[in-house]
Coordinates of C-alpha atoms in Angstrom, one line a residue:
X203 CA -18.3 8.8 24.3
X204 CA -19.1 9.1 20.9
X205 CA -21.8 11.3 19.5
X206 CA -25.0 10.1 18.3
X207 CA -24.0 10.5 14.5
X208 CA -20.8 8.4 14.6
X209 CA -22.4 5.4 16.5
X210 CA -25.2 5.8 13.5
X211 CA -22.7 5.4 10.9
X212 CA -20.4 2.7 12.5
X213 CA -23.9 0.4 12.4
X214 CA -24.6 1.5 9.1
X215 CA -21.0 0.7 8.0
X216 CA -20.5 -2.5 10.2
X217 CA -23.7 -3.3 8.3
X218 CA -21.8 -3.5 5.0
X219 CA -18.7 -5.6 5.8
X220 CA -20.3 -7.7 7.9
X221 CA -16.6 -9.9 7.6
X222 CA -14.7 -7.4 9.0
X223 CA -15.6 -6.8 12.6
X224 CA -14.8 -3.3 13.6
X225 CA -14.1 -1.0 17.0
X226 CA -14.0 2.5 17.5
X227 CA -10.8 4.0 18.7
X228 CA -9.3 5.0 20.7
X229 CA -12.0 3.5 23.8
X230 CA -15.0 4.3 22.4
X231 CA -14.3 8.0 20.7
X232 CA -15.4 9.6 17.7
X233 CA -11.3 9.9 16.5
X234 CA -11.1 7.1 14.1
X235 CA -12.7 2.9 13.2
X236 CA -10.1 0.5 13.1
X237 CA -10.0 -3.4 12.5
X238 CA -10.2 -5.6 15.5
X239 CA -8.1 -8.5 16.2
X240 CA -5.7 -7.3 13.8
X241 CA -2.2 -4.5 13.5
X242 CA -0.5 -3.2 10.2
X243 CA 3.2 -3.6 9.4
X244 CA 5.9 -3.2 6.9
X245 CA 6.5 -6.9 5.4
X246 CA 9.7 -8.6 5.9
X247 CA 12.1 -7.9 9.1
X248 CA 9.3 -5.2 10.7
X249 CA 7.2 -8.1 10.5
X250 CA 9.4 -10.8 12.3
X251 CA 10.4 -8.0 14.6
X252 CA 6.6 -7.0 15.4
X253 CA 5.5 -10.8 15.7
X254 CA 8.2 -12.1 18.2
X255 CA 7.8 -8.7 20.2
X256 CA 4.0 -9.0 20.9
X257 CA 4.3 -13.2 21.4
X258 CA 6.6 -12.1 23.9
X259 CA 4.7 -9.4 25.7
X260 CA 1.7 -11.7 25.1
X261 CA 3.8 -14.8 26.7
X262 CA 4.4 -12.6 29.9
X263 CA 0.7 -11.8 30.0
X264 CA -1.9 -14.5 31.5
X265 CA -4.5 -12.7 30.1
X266 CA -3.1 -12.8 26.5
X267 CA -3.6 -15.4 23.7
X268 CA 0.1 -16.2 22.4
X269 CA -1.5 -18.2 19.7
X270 CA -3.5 -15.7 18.2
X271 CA -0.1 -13.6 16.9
X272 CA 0.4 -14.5 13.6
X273 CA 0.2 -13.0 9.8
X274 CA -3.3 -12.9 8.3
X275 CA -1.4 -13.7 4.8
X276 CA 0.9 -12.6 2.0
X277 CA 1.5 -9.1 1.7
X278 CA 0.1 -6.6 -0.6
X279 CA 2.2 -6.3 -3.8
X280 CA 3.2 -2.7 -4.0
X281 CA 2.3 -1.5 -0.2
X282 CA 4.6 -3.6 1.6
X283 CA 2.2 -3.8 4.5
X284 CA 0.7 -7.1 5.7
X285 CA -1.8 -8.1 8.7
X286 CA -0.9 -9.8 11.8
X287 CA -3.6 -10.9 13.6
X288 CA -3.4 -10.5 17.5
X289 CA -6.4 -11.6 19.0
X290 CA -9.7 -12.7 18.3
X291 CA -11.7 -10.5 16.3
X292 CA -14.8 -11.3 17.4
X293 CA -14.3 -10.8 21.0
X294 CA -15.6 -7.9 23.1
X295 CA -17.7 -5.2 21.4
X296 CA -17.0 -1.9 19.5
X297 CA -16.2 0.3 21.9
X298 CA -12.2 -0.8 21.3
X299 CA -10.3 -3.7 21.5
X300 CA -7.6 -3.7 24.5
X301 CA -5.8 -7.0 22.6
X302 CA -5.0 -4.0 20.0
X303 CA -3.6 -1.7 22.2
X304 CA -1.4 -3.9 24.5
X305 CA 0.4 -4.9 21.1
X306 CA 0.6 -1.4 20.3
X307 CA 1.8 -0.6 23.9
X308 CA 4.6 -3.5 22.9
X309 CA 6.2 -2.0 20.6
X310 CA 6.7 1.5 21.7
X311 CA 10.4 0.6 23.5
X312 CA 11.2 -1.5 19.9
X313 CA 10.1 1.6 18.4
X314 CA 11.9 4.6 20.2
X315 CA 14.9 1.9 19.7
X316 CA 14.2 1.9 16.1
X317 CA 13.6 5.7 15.5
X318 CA 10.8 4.8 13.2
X319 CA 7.0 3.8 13.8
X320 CA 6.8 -0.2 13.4
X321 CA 2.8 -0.8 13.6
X322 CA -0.6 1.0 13.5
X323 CA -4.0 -0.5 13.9
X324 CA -5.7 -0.8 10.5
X325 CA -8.0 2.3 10.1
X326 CA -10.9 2.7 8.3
X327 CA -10.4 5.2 5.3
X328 CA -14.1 7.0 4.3
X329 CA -15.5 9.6 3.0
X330 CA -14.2 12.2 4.7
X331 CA -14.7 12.0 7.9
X332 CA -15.0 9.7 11.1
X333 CA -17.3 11.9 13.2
X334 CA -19.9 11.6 10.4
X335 CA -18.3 8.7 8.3
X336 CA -19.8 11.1 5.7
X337 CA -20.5 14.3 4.0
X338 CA -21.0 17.0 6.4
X339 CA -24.6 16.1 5.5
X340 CA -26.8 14.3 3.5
X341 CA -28.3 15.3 0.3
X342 CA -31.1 17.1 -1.2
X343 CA -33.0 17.3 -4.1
X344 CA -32.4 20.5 -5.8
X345 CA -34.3 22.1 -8.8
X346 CA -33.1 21.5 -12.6
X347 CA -34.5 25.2 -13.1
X348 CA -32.0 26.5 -10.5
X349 CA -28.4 25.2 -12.1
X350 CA -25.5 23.9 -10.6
X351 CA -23.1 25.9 -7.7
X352 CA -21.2 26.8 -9.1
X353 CA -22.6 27.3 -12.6
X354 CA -20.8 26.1 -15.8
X355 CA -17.4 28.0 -16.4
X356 CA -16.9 29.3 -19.9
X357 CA -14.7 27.7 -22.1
X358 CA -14.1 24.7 -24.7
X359 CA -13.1 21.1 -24.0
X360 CA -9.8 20.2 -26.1
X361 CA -8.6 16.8 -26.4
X362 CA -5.2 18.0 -27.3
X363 CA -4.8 20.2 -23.8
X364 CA -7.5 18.8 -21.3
X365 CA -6.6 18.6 -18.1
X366 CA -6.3 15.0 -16.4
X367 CA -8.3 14.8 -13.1
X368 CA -8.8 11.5 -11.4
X369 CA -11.1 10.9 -9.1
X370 CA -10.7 8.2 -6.4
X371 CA -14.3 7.3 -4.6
X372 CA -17.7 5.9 -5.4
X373 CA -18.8 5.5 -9.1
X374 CA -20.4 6.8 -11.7
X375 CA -24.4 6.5 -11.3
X376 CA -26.1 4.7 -14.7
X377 CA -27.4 8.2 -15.8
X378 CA -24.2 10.4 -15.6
X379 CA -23.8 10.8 -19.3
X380 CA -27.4 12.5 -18.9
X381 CA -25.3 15.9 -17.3
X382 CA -24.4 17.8 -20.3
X383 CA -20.8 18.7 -18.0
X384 CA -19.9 15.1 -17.8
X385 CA -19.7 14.3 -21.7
X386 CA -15.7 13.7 -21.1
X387 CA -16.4 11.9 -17.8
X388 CA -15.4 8.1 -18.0
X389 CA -14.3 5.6 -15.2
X390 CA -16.1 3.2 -13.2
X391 CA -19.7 2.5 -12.4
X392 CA -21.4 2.5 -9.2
X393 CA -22.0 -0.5 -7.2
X394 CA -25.6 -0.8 -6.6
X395 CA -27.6 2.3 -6.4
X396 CA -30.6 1.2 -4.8
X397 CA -31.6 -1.6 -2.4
X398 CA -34.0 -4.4 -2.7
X399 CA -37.4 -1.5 -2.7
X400 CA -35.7 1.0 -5.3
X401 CA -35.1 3.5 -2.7
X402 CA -31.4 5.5 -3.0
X403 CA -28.9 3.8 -1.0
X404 CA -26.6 6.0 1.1
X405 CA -23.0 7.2 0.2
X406 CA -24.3 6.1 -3.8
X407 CA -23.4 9.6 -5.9
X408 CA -20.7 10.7 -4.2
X409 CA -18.5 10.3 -6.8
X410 CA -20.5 11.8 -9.4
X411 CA -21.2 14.6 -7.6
X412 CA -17.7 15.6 -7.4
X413 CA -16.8 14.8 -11.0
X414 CA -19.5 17.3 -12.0
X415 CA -18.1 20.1 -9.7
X416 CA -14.6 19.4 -11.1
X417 CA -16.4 19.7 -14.9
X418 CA -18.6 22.8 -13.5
X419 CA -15.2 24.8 -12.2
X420 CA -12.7 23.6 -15.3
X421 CA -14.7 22.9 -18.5
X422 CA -11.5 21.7 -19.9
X423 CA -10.7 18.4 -18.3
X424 CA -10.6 14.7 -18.8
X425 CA -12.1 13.5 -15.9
X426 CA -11.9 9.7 -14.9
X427 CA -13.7 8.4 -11.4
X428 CA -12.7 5.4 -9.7
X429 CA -15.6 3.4 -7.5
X430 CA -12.6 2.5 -5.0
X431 CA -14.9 3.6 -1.8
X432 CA -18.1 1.6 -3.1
X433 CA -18.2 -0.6 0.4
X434 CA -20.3 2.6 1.8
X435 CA -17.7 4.5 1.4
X436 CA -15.0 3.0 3.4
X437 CA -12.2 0.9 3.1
X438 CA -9.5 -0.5 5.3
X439 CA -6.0 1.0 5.1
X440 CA -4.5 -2.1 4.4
X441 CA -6.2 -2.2 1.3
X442 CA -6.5 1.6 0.6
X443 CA -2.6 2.2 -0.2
X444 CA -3.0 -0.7 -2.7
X445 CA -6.3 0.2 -4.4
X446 CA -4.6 3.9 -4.9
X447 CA -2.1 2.1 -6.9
X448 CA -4.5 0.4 -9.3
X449 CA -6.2 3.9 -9.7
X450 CA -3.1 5.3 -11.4
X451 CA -1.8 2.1 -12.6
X452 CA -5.1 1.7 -15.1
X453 CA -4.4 5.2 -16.5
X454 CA -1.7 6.2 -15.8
X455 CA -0.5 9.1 -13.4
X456 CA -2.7 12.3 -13.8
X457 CA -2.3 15.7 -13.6
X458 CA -4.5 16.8 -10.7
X459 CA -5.7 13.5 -8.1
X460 CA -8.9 14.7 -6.3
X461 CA -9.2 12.3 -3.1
X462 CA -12.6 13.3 -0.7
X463 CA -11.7 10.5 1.9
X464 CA -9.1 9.7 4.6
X465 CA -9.1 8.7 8.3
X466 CA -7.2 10.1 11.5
X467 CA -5.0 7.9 13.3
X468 CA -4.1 9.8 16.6
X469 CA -0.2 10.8 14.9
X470 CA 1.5 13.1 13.0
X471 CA 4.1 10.8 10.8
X472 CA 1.0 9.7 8.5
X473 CA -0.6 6.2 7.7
X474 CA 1.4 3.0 7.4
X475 CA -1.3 1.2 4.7
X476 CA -0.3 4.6 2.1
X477 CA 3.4 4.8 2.8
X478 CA 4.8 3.4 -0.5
X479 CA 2.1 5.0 -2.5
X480 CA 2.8 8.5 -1.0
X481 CA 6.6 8.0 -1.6
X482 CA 6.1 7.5 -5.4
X483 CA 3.2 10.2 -5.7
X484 CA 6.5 12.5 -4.5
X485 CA 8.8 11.5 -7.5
X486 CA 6.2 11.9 -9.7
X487 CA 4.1 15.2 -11.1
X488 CA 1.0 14.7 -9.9
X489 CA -0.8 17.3 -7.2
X490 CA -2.7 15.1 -5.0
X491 CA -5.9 17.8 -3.7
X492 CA -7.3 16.0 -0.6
X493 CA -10.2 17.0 1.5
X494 CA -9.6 17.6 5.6
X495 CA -12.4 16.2 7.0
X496 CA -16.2 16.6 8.2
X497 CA -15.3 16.2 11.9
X498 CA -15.0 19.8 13.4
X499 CA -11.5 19.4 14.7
X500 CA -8.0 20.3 14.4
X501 CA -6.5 16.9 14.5
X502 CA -4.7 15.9 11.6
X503 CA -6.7 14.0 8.8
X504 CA -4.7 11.2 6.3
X505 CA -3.9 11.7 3.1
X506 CA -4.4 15.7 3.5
X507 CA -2.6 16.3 6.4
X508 CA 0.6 15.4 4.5
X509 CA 0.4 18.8 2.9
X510 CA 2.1 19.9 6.6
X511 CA 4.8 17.6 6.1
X512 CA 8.0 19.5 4.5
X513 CA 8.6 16.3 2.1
X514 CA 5.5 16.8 0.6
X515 CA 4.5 20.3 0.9
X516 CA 4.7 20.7 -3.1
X517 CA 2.7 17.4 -3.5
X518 CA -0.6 17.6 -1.4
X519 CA -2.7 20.4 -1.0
X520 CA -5.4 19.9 1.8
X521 CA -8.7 21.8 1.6
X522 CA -11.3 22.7 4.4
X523 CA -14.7 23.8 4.1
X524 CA -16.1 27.2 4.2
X525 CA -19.9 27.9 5.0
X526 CA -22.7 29.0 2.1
X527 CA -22.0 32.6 2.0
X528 CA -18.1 32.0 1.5
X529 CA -16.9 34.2 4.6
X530 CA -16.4 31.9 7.0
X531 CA -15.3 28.6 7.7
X532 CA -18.2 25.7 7.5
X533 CA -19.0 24.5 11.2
X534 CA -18.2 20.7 10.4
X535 CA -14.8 21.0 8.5
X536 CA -11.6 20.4 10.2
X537 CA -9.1 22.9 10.6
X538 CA -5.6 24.0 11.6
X539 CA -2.3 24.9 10.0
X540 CA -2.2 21.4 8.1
X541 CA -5.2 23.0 6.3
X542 CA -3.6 24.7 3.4
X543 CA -6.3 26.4 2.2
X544 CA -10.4 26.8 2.4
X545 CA -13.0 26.5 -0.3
X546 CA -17.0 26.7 -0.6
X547 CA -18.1 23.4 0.5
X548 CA -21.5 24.0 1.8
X549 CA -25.0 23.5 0.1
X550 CA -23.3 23.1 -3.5
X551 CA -25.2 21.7 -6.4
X552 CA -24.7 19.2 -8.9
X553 CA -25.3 16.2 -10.5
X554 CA -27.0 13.1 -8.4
X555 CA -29.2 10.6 -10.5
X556 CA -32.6 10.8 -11.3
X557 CA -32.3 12.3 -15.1
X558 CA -34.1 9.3 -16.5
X559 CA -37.2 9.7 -14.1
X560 CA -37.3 10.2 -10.1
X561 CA -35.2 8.2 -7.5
X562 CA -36.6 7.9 -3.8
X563 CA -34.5 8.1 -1.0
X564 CA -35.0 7.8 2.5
X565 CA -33.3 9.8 5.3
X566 CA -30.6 8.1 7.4
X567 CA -30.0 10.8 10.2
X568 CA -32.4 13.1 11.9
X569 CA -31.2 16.8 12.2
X570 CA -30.2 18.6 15.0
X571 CA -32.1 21.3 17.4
X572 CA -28.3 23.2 17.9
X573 CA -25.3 23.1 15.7
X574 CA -23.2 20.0 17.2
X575 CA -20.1 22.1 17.2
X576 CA -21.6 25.1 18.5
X577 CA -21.8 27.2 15.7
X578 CA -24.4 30.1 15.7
X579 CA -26.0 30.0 12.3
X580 CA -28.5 27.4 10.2
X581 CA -25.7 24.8 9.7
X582 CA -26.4 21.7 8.3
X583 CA -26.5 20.3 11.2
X584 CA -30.1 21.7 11.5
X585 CA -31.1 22.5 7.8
X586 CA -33.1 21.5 5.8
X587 CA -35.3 19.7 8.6
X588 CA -35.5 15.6 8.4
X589 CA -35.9 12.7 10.3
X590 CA -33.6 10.0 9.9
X591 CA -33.7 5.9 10.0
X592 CA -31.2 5.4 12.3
X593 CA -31.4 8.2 14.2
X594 CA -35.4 6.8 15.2
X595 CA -34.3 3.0 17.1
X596 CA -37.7 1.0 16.7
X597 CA -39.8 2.9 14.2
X598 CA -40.8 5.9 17.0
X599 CA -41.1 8.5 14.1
X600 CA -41.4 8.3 10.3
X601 CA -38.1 8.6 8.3
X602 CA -38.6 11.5 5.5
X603 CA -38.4 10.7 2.2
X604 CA -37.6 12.5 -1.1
X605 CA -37.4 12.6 -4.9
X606 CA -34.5 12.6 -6.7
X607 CA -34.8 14.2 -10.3
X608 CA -31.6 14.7 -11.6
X609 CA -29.8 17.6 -9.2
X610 CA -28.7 17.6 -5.3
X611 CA -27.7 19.9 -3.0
X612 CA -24.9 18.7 -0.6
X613 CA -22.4 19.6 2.2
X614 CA -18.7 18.7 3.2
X615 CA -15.2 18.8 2.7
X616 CA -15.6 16.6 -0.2
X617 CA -16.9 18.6 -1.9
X618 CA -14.7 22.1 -1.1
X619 CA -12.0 19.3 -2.5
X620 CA -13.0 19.2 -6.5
X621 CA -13.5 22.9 -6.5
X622 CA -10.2 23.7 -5.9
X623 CA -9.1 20.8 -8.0
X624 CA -10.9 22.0 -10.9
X625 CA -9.4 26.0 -10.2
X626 CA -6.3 24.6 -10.5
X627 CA -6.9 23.2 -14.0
X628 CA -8.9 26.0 -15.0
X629 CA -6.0 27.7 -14.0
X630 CA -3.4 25.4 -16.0
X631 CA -5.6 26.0 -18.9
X632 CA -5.9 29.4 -19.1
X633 CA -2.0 30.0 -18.4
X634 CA -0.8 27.1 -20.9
X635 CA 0.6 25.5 -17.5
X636 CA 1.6 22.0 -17.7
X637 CA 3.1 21.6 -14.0
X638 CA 0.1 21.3 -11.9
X639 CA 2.4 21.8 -8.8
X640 CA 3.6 24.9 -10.3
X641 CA 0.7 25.9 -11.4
X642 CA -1.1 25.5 -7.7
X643 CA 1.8 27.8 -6.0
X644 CA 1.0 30.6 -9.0
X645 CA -2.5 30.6 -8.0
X646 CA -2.0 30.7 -4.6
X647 CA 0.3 33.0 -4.9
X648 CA -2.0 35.5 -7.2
X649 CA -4.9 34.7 -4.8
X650 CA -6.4 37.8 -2.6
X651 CA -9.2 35.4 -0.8
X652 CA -9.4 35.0 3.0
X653 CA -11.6 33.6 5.0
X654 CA -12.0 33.6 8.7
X655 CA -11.9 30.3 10.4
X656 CA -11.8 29.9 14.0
X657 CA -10.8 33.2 14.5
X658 CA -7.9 32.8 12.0
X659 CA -7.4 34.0 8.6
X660 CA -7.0 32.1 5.9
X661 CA -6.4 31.5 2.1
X662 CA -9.5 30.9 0.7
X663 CA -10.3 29.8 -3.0
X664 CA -14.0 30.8 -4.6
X665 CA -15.0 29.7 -8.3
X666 CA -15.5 32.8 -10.4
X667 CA -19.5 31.4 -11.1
X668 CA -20.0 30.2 -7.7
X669 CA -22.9 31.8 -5.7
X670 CA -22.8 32.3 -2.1
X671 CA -25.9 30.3 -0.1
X672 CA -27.3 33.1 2.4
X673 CA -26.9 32.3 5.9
X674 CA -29.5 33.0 8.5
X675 CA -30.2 32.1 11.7
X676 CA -31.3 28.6 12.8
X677 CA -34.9 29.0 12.7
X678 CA -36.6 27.2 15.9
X679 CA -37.7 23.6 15.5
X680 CA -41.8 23.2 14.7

């Protein structure tokens, strides 16, 4: 069963494509959200092969619809992927859909015959995260007085040498150019930022947030952000690979790619929808730096857990979490060896909205009494104390509400992610690096971090002007 959080965010996020009915998977676990009524495949003979192989499994099976196996239209340009649709997506509920999984279970003799994987459901790629569909948390206002954490490297921005960093995620809120650190910033703009009452809507910042710890960490970069996760921060795989493409396509391939969202699928040979894109990321020179995840586990987390595989080893570096005082691994962020190596991610501060006068914004979760993983101290899990919308069904308790004035203070892998995207450039900077591959195995390599996480050691990277957040006990619930 899934926990409370994740059956929050699937509403909140079933909410916003309301054309796209969705299931959790596998039978009703917190693992991943796929597309119902629908499986992903290569175009051209996979397809053909896949279609005839289910209409026959489905043929032999009274309790099957033949007639719903068919492709859901032309394939996407540069992925090579298409839809075929298996069943009726609007039958059953969310808990899973078992027309899904009897065409998956159809394949698997075609597949061992083939030596290659021939179909996947079509995931849900979000921000970072299935467990929370999230951040590790949500955010909170943080005084202008205080600064940013990390605080503003020193250092000069020069056209001539700037690093490139793009950022693929949400937009650019309408008051970004208010940051001082974000003056070579450029890129997209968010989709809506508040609802119909002016109040904050969820997921909206994300993307400015991280540009401004990328700016924070490595004054000298051209950053661009992409609002490719705008739908509240999801997208399906079938669409992800392609929108990738489009990314680099409108400025060209950049130095550094900082990517806070991905999906597990229950594998280890990757995700079909991102196939062709991670192919040509390999024969080119960009370091894709891609978070692991805000759901506590060691399962393997798409794009990031590529960084395991030994054909892309020198092309993806995947980053976990580590708590506020910088010692330890934070309790939400996934883990394991496909975790190459751990960076601050919890309570940082930066840039939200709310320069040109105060935002409100309402709280979508309530916080926990005890750590949901198990961990011992205040979490964010627990802290800061709120009540959430969703987390109260029909209005028992008052969802908290706050001021946005500019500054936020926020939690996950996503944001671990930009930090050691901007080292890196900081690093290519300061060494008159232009190979950002190279120049991520020199830092690693002159790095004397470590961290404990899960009772293992681990590389960990930590900005020169980043301060550790105390960490204290949980403090007992009033």
């Amino acid at each position: 069963m899934a926990p409370q959080r994740f059956h929050e965010q699937f509403e909140q996020i079933q909410r916003s494509m309301p054309d796209t009915p969705l299931a959790m998977g596998p039978d009703d676990s917190a693992e991943f959200i796929y597309e119902k009524g629908y499986v992903l495949v290569r175009d051209g003979e996979d397809a053909r092969v896949v279609e005839d192989t289910v209409r026959a499994h489905f043929t032999a099976d009274p309790d099957l619809v033949q007639d719903h196996v068919r492709r859901a239209g032309p394939r996407t340009n540069r992925s090579g992927i298409t839809r075929i649709q298996v069943g009726d997506p609007g039958a059953g509920d969310r808990s899973g859909d078992p027309t899904v999984a009897h065409a998956l279970r159809a394949l698997r003799e075609t597949e061992g015959r083939a030596g290659r994987r021939l179909v996947s459901r079509n995931h849900l790629v979000g921000i970072t995260g299935d467990v929370n569909s999230c951040p590790g948390d949500e955010p909170a206002p943080a005084p202008l007085a205080d600064g940013t954490n990390p605080t503003a490297a020193e250092g000069a921005h020069d056209p001539s040498s700037a690093v490139g960093v793009l950022v693929i995620d949400t937009g650019l809120m309408h008051d970004y150019r208010s940051f001082p650190l974000l003056a070579h910033t450029e890129g997209d703009a968010q989709v809506q930022e508040c609802d119909e009452q002016g109040v904050l809507r969820q997921y909206v910042g994300h993307g400015t947030f991280i540009a401004g710890l990328v700016a924070a960490v490595a004054p000298n970069t051209d950053i661009t952000v992409r609002n490719t996760l705008h739908d509240a921060g999801a997208i399906l795989e079938s669409e992800f690979g392609e929108k990738l493409f489009e990314a680099v396509d409108e400025g060209g391939w950049p130095d550094i790619l900082s990517l806070s969202a991905g999906t597990s699928n229950g594998r280890t040979d990757g995700l079909l929808g991102v196939e062709a894109f991670m192919r040509e990321l390999r024969d080119q020179r960009t370091l894709l730096v891609a978070a692991a995840g805000n759901n506590g586990s060691a399962t393997p987390f798409w794009p990031a857990a590529y960084a395991d595989r030994p054909d892309y080893q020198d092309v993806v570096l995947s980053v976990g979490a580590l708590r506020g005082d910088g010692e330890f691994g934070a309790c939400f962020s996934n883990h394991g060896g496909w975790v190459k190596v751990y960076a601050p991610g919890e309570r940082l501060t930066s840039a939200l909205t709310g320069f040109d006068g105060p935002v409100p914004y309402v709280y979508q979760h309530s916080t926990y009494d005890a750590c949901r993983y198990g961990f011992g101290y205040s979490c964010t899990c627990q802290s800061p104390r709120h009540t959430g919308l969703l987390s109260e069904p029909g209005g028992t308790a008052k969802p908290d509400q706050v001021m946005f004035e500019g500054y936020a203070q926020w939690s996950g892998t996503s944001f671990a992610t930009p930090l050691v995207a901007g080292m890196i450039a900081a690093h290519m900077s300061a060494q008159a690096e232009r190979d950002p591959r190279v120049a991520r195995y020199k830092m690693l390599a002159a790095n004397s971090g470590y961290a404990e996480v899960r009772g293992a050691h681990v590389p960990a990277l930590r900005p020169p002007t980043w301060r550790p957040v105390p960490v204290t006990p949980p403090a007992p619930r009033s």
